[in-house]
PDB file of C-alpha atoms in Angstrom:
ATOM      1  CA  THR A   1       0.051   0.066   0.088  1.00 92.00           C
ATOM      2  CA  ARG A   2       0.867   3.656  -0.160  1.00 93.00           C
ATOM      3  CA  HIS A   3       1.106   3.659   3.743  1.00 91.00           C
ATOM      4  CA  GLU A   4       3.565   0.873   3.798  1.00 94.00           C
ATOM      5  CA  ARG A   5       5.730   1.985   0.874  1.00 95.00           C
ATOM      6  CA  GLY A   6       6.031   5.547   2.328  1.00 95.00           C
ATOM      7  CA  ARG A   7       6.954   3.504   5.797  1.00 93.00           C
ATOM      8  CA  ALA A   8       9.704   1.552   4.251  1.00 95.00           C
ATOM      9  CA  LEU A   9      10.972   4.761   2.147  1.00 96.00           C
ATOM     10  CA  ALA A  10      11.233   6.491   5.518  1.00 95.00           C
ATOM     11  CA  GLY A  11      13.457   3.719   6.915  1.00 95.00           C
ATOM     12  CA  LEU A  12      15.693   3.755   3.853  1.00 96.00           C
ATOM     13  CA  GLY A  13      15.879   7.398   4.533  1.00 96.00           C
ATOM     14  CA  LYS A  14      16.858   7.272   7.809  1.00 94.00           C
ATOM     15  CA  ILE A  15      19.623   4.840   6.742  1.00 95.00           C
ATOM     16  CA  ALA A  16      20.984   7.205   4.229  1.00 96.00           C
ATOM     17  CA  LEU A  17      21.012   9.834   6.995  1.00 94.00           C
ATOM     18  CA  ASP A  18      22.730   7.856   9.428  1.00 93.00           C
ATOM     19  CA  ASP A  19      25.297   7.192   6.833  1.00 94.00           C
ATOM     20  CA  GLY A  20      25.717  10.614   5.958  1.00 94.00           C
ATOM     21  CA  ARG A  21      24.064  10.530   2.703  1.00 96.00           C
ATOM     22  CA  ALA A  22      21.825  13.484   3.390  1.00 95.00           C
ATOM     23  CA  GLU A  23      21.008  14.213  -0.405  1.00 96.00           C
ATOM     24  CA  GLU A  24      19.664  10.611  -0.846  1.00 97.00           C
ATOM     25  CA  ALA A  25      17.738  10.887   2.684  1.00 96.00           C
ATOM     26  CA  THR A  26      16.124  13.815   1.606  1.00 97.00           C
ATOM     27  CA  GLN A  27      14.862  12.364  -1.740  1.00 98.00           C
ATOM     28  CA  ARG A  28      13.592   9.351   0.217  1.00 97.00           C
ATOM     29  CA  LEU A  29      12.123  10.938   2.848  1.00 97.00           C
ATOM     30  CA  GLU A  30      10.295  13.727   0.647  1.00 97.00           C
ATOM     31  CA  GLU A  31       8.616  10.580  -1.394  1.00 97.00           C
ATOM     32  CA  ALA A  32       7.860   9.007   1.964  1.00 96.00           C
ATOM     33  CA  ARG A  33       6.239  12.408   3.307  1.00 95.00           C
ATOM     34  CA  SER A  34       4.164  12.420   0.120  1.00 95.00           C
ATOM     35  CA  LEU A  35       3.165   8.895  -0.053  1.00 95.00           C
ATOM     36  CA  LEU A  36       2.107   9.120   3.559  1.00 94.00           C
ATOM     37  CA  GLY A  37       0.128  12.153   2.881  1.00 92.00           C
ATOM     38  CA  GLN A  38      -2.159  13.541   6.117  1.00 87.00           C
ATOM     39  CA  ALA A  39      -0.811  10.128   8.169  1.00 86.00           C
ATOM     40  CA  VAL A  40       2.564  11.468   8.385  1.00 87.00           C
ATOM     41  CA  ALA A  41       1.303  13.099  11.342  1.00 80.00           C
ATOM     42  CA  GLU A  42       1.316   9.605  12.972  1.00 79.00           C
ATOM     43  CA  HIS A  43       5.018   9.151  12.162  1.00 85.00           C
ATOM     44  CA  PRO A  44       6.420  12.210  13.319  1.00 84.00           C
ATOM     45  CA  HIS A  45       9.925  10.721  13.021  1.00 88.00           C
ATOM     46  CA  VAL A  46       9.519  11.065   9.153  1.00 94.00           C
ATOM     47  CA  ARG A  47       9.606  15.055   9.685  1.00 94.00           C
ATOM     48  CA  GLU A  48      12.363  15.233  12.052  1.00 92.00           C
ATOM     49  CA  TRP A  49      14.608  12.768   9.789  1.00 94.00           C
ATOM     50  CA  LEU A  50      13.729  14.952   6.868  1.00 96.00           C
ATOM     51  CA  GLY A  51      14.386  18.246   8.527  1.00 96.00           C
ATOM     52  CA  ALA A  52      17.804  16.668   9.972  1.00 94.00           C
ATOM     53  CA  ALA A  53      18.588  15.734   6.219  1.00 96.00           C
ATOM     54  CA  TYR A  54      17.886  19.199   4.909  1.00 97.00           C
ATOM     55  CA  ALA A  55      20.115  20.715   7.834  1.00 95.00           C
ATOM     56  CA  GLY A  56      22.830  18.258   6.883  1.00 94.00           C
ATOM     57  CA  LEU A  57      22.629  19.706   3.278  1.00 96.00           C
ATOM     58  CA  GLY A  58      22.700  23.244   4.767  1.00 95.00           C
ATOM     59  CA  GLU A  59      19.380  23.818   3.565  1.00 97.00           C
ATOM     60  CA  LEU A  60      18.251  25.581   6.940  1.00 96.00           C
ATOM     61  CA  GLU A  61      15.306  27.231   5.073  1.00 96.00           C
ATOM     62  CA  SER A  62      13.987  24.053   4.010  1.00 97.00           C
ATOM     63  CA  ALA A  63      14.444  22.290   7.189  1.00 97.00           C
ATOM     64  CA  ILE A  64      12.736  25.125   9.028  1.00 97.00           C
ATOM     65  CA  SER A  65       9.996  24.534   6.610  1.00 96.00           C
ATOM     66  CA  VAL A  66       9.530  20.955   7.624  1.00 96.00           C
ATOM     67  CA  TYR A  67       9.718  21.612  11.217  1.00 96.00           C
ATOM     68  CA  GLU A  68       7.233  24.657  11.470  1.00 95.00           C
ATOM     69  CA  PRO A  69       4.144  22.579  10.100  1.00 93.00           C
ATOM     70  CA  ALA A  70       5.164  19.720  12.133  1.00 93.00           C
ATOM     71  CA  LEU A  71       5.037  21.922  15.255  1.00 92.00           C
ATOM     72  CA  ALA A  72       2.098  23.379  14.033  1.00 91.00           C
ATOM     73  CA  ALA A  73       0.332  19.987  13.775  1.00 88.00           C
ATOM     74  CA  ALA A  74       1.455  18.900  17.221  1.00 82.00           C
ATOM     75  CA  HIS A  75      -0.170  22.185  18.725  1.00 83.00           C
ATOM     76  CA  GLU A  76      -3.492  21.384  16.802  1.00 84.00           C
ATOM     77  CA  ARG A  77      -3.560  17.904  18.305  1.00 74.00           C
ATOM     78  CA  GLY A  78      -2.766  18.961  21.862  1.00 71.00           C
ATOM     79  CA  ASP A  79       0.506  16.627  21.819  1.00 71.00           C
ATOM     80  CA  ALA A  80       2.937  18.295  24.296  1.00 70.00           C
ATOM     81  CA  PHE A  81       5.752  15.840  23.803  1.00 68.00           C
ATOM     82  CA  GLU A  82       5.651  16.448  20.179  1.00 79.00           C
ATOM     83  CA  GLN A  83       5.259  20.104  20.562  1.00 83.00           C
ATOM     84  CA  ALA A  84       8.436  20.103  22.621  1.00 83.00           C
ATOM     85  CA  ARG A  85      10.328  17.712  20.265  1.00 82.00           C
ATOM     86  CA  PHE A  86       9.739  19.844  17.256  1.00 91.00           C
ATOM     87  CA  ALA A  87      10.234  23.371  19.199  1.00 91.00           C
ATOM     88  CA  VAL A  88      13.654  22.348  20.060  1.00 87.00           C
ATOM     89  CA  LEU A  89      14.453  20.835  16.529  1.00 91.00           C
ATOM     90  CA  LEU A  90      13.116  24.070  15.041  1.00 94.00           C
ATOM     91  CA  ALA A  91      14.939  26.005  17.883  1.00 92.00           C
ATOM     92  CA  ASP A  92      18.264  24.179  16.936  1.00 89.00           C
ATOM     93  CA  THR A  93      17.922  25.060  13.343  1.00 94.00           C
ATOM     94  CA  LEU A  94      16.944  28.727  14.124  1.00 94.00           C
ATOM     95  CA  VAL A  95      20.253  28.951  16.064  1.00 90.00           C
ATOM     96  CA  ALA A  96      22.132  27.657  13.016  1.00 91.00           C
ATOM     97  CA  ALA A  97      20.386  30.248  10.722  1.00 93.00           C
ATOM     98  CA  GLY A  98      21.336  33.070  12.880  1.00 91.00           C
ATOM     99  CA  ALA A  99      17.686  33.872  14.129  1.00 91.00           C
ATOM    100  CA  LEU A 100      18.817  33.830  17.941  1.00 90.00           C
ATOM    101  CA  ASP A 101      15.725  36.030  19.402  1.00 89.00           C
ATOM    102  CA  ARG A 102      13.317  33.760  17.509  1.00 91.00           C
ATOM    103  CA  ALA A 103      14.724  30.467  18.912  1.00 89.00           C
ATOM    104  CA  GLU A 104      14.949  31.932  22.322  1.00 87.00           C
ATOM    105  CA  THR A 105      11.312  32.941  22.175  1.00 89.00           C
ATOM    106  CA  LEU A 106      10.526  29.454  21.137  1.00 88.00           C
ATOM    107  CA  LEU A 107      12.448  27.925  23.493  1.00 83.00           C
ATOM    108  CA  ARG A 108      11.210  29.945  26.365  1.00 83.00           C
ATOM    109  CA  ASP A 109       7.503  28.893  25.488  1.00 81.00           C
ATOM    110  CA  VAL A 110       8.262  25.139  25.473  1.00 78.00           C
ATOM    111  CA  LEU A 111      10.502  25.644  28.891  1.00 74.00           C
ATOM    112  CA  ALA A 112       7.405  26.862  30.468  1.00 73.00           C
ATOM    113  CA  HIS A 113       5.525  23.875  29.834  1.00 70.00           C
ATOM    114  CA  ALA A 114       8.703  21.434  30.331  1.00 62.00           C
ATOM    115  CA  ALA A 115       7.414  20.474  33.838  1.00 60.00           C
ATOM    116  CA  GLU A 116       4.289  19.193  32.117  1.00 59.00           C
ATOM    117  CA  LEU A 117       6.082  16.300  30.112  1.00 63.00           C
ATOM    118  CA  GLY A 118       6.556  13.177  32.113  1.00 64.00           C
ATOM    119  CA  ASP A 119       9.787  12.203  30.377  1.00 69.00           C
ATOM    120  CA  PRO A 120      12.869  13.551  32.184  1.00 76.00           C
ATOM    121  CA  ALA A 121      14.943  13.073  28.996  1.00 74.00           C
ATOM    122  CA  ALA A 122      12.543  15.018  27.029  1.00 72.00           C
ATOM    123  CA  ARG A 123      13.026  18.022  29.696  1.00 74.00           C
ATOM    124  CA  ALA A 124      16.737  17.425  29.683  1.00 79.00           C
ATOM    125  CA  ARG A 125      16.607  18.059  25.824  1.00 76.00           C
ATOM    126  CA  LEU A 126      14.780  21.008  26.153  1.00 74.00           C
ATOM    127  CA  TYR A 127      17.311  22.291  29.044  1.00 76.00           C
ATOM    128  CA  TRP A 128      20.147  21.423  26.584  1.00 78.00           C
ATOM    129  CA  ALA A 129      18.711  23.025  23.659  1.00 75.00           C
ATOM    130  CA  GLN A 130      18.178  26.244  25.461  1.00 71.00           C
ATOM    131  CA  ALA A 131      21.572  26.284  26.905  1.00 78.00           C
ATOM    132  CA  GLN A 132      23.354  25.980  23.477  1.00 76.00           C
ATOM    133  CA  GLN A 133      21.190  28.980  22.255  1.00 69.00           C
ATOM    134  CA  GLN A 134      22.092  30.893  25.321  1.00 71.00           C
ATOM    135  CA  GLY A 135      25.659  30.109  24.784  1.00 78.00           C
ATOM    136  CA  ASP A 136      25.675  30.670  20.849  1.00 74.00           C
ATOM    137  CA  ALA A 137      24.385  34.020  21.945  1.00 71.00           C
ATOM    138  CA  GLY A 138      27.301  34.748  24.205  1.00 76.00           C
ATOM    139  CA  ARG A 139      25.172  34.520  27.474  1.00 73.00           C
ATOM    140  CA  HIS A 140      27.333  31.818  29.179  1.00 80.00           C
ATOM    141  CA  ASP A 141      25.856  32.385  32.785  1.00 76.00           C
ATOM    142  CA  ALA A 142      22.306  31.614  31.474  1.00 72.00           C
ATOM    143  CA  ALA A 143      23.867  28.792  29.344  1.00 79.00           C
ATOM    144  CA  ALA A 144      25.449  26.994  32.340  1.00 83.00           C
ATOM    145  CA  ARG A 145      22.325  27.351  34.356  1.00 78.00           C
ATOM    146  CA  TYR A 146      20.360  25.640  31.919  1.00 77.00           C
ATOM    147  CA  THR A 147      23.149  23.061  31.255  1.00 83.00           C
ATOM    148  CA  ARG A 148      22.955  22.391  35.294  1.00 83.00           C
ATOM    149  CA  ARG A 149      19.254  21.852  35.197  1.00 79.00           C
ATOM    150  CA  ALA A 150      19.949  19.380  32.199  1.00 81.00           C
ATOM    151  CA  VAL A 151      22.671  17.787  34.177  1.00 82.00           C
ATOM    152  CA  ALA A 152      20.267  17.546  37.418  1.00 83.00           C
ATOM    153  CA  THR A 153      17.407  16.103  35.279  1.00 80.00           C
ATOM    154  CA  LEU A 154      19.521  13.396  33.621  1.00 77.00           C
ATOM    155  CA  ASP A 155      20.946  12.410  36.541  1.00 76.00           C
ATOM    156  CA  LEU A 156      17.591  11.019  37.745  1.00 72.00           C
ATOM    157  CA  THR A 157      17.577   8.867  34.894  1.00 71.00           C
ATOM    158  CA  ASP A 158      19.680   6.044  33.456  1.00 65.00           C
ATOM    159  CA  HIS A 159      20.436   8.159  30.153  1.00 60.00           C
ATOM    160  CA  THR A 160      24.261   8.269  30.763  1.00 63.00           C
ATOM    161  CA  ARG A 161      25.115   9.306  27.380  1.00 63.00           C
ATOM    162  CA  TYR A 162      23.118  12.452  27.263  1.00 62.00           C
ATOM    163  CA  GLY A 163      24.327  13.031  30.925  1.00 61.00           C
ATOM    164  CA  ALA A 164      28.030  12.722  29.744  1.00 69.00           C
ATOM    165  CA  ARG A 165      27.370  15.245  26.825  1.00 68.00           C
ATOM    166  CA  ALA A 166      25.780  17.760  29.475  1.00 65.00           C
ATOM    167  CA  HIS A 167      28.798  17.497  31.825  1.00 69.00           C
ATOM    168  CA  GLU A 168      30.860  18.164  28.788  1.00 77.00           C
ATOM    169  CA  LEU A 169      28.565  21.112  27.598  1.00 71.00           C
ATOM    170  CA  LEU A 170      28.549  22.400  31.344  1.00 73.00           C
ATOM    171  CA  ALA A 171      32.585  22.271  31.437  1.00 79.00           C
ATOM    172  CA  GLN A 172      32.341  24.210  28.051  1.00 79.00           C
ATOM    173  CA  GLU A 173      30.383  27.081  29.340  1.00 74.00           C
ATOM    174  CA  GLU A 174      32.298  27.105  32.619  1.00 76.00           C
ATOM    175  CA  THR A 175      35.500  27.435  30.840  1.00 79.00           C
ATOM    176  CA  ASP A 176      33.765  30.267  28.091  1.00 78.00           C
ATOM    177  CA  ARG A 177      32.638  32.338  30.783  1.00 71.00           C
ATOM    178  CA  ALA A 178      35.834  32.331  33.141  1.00 67.00           C
ATOM    179  CA  PRO A 179      37.811  35.671  32.861  1.00 66.00           C
ATOM    180  CA  VAL A 180      40.835  35.489  30.696  1.00 56.00           C
ATOM    181  CA  ARG A 181      44.180  36.085  32.610  1.00 57.00           C
TER     182      ARG A 181
END
C-alpha cells in the first residue's frame, strides 16, 4: 500500500541519513512524506529525519519549512511531547540560521511547559537546547544555568550518554565564561 511504501522509504531515508548521505535521505524522505500524506502525522520521525537531512545539506530554510508545520500540527493535536520535540528541533535550526531571538522565544515557551512532560529525558533535551542557544548568543551564565538543569534532570535517569554530553557542555560553558588572565 502507499502507507507501507511510505514507511519503508522513511526507513531507507533514515539509513541514508545515518550513513551521511543527506541528499539521498532527503529524496527518500520527501517521497515517504508524499506517500504518507495526512498519515505523516502518525509518523513524526519522518519529519524529524527530513528536517535533519535538509540541515545536513545546509538547507536550513528547507529544514525550518519542515519543522514549522510539524510543530503547528502537534499544537493542533494538543500533543505536548511532540510540540516540545519539534520546538527544540526548530529552535536548533533557527540558531544555526542565526535567528537567535526567534529561537529564544520558542524555547522560552517550551520550557514554560517542560514540567508538564513526564519524560525527564525530554525535559533535559529542552534544557540542553536552551543552553546551546544561550551559549551561542554569548550568554554563558544563562547557558551554564540551563546546562546544570539538564545535568540535574539527567542524573535522575539512566540516560548516561546524554548525561555525559550535558556535563561536557557545562564544562565548556564554565570555561567560556571564566575571565581571561
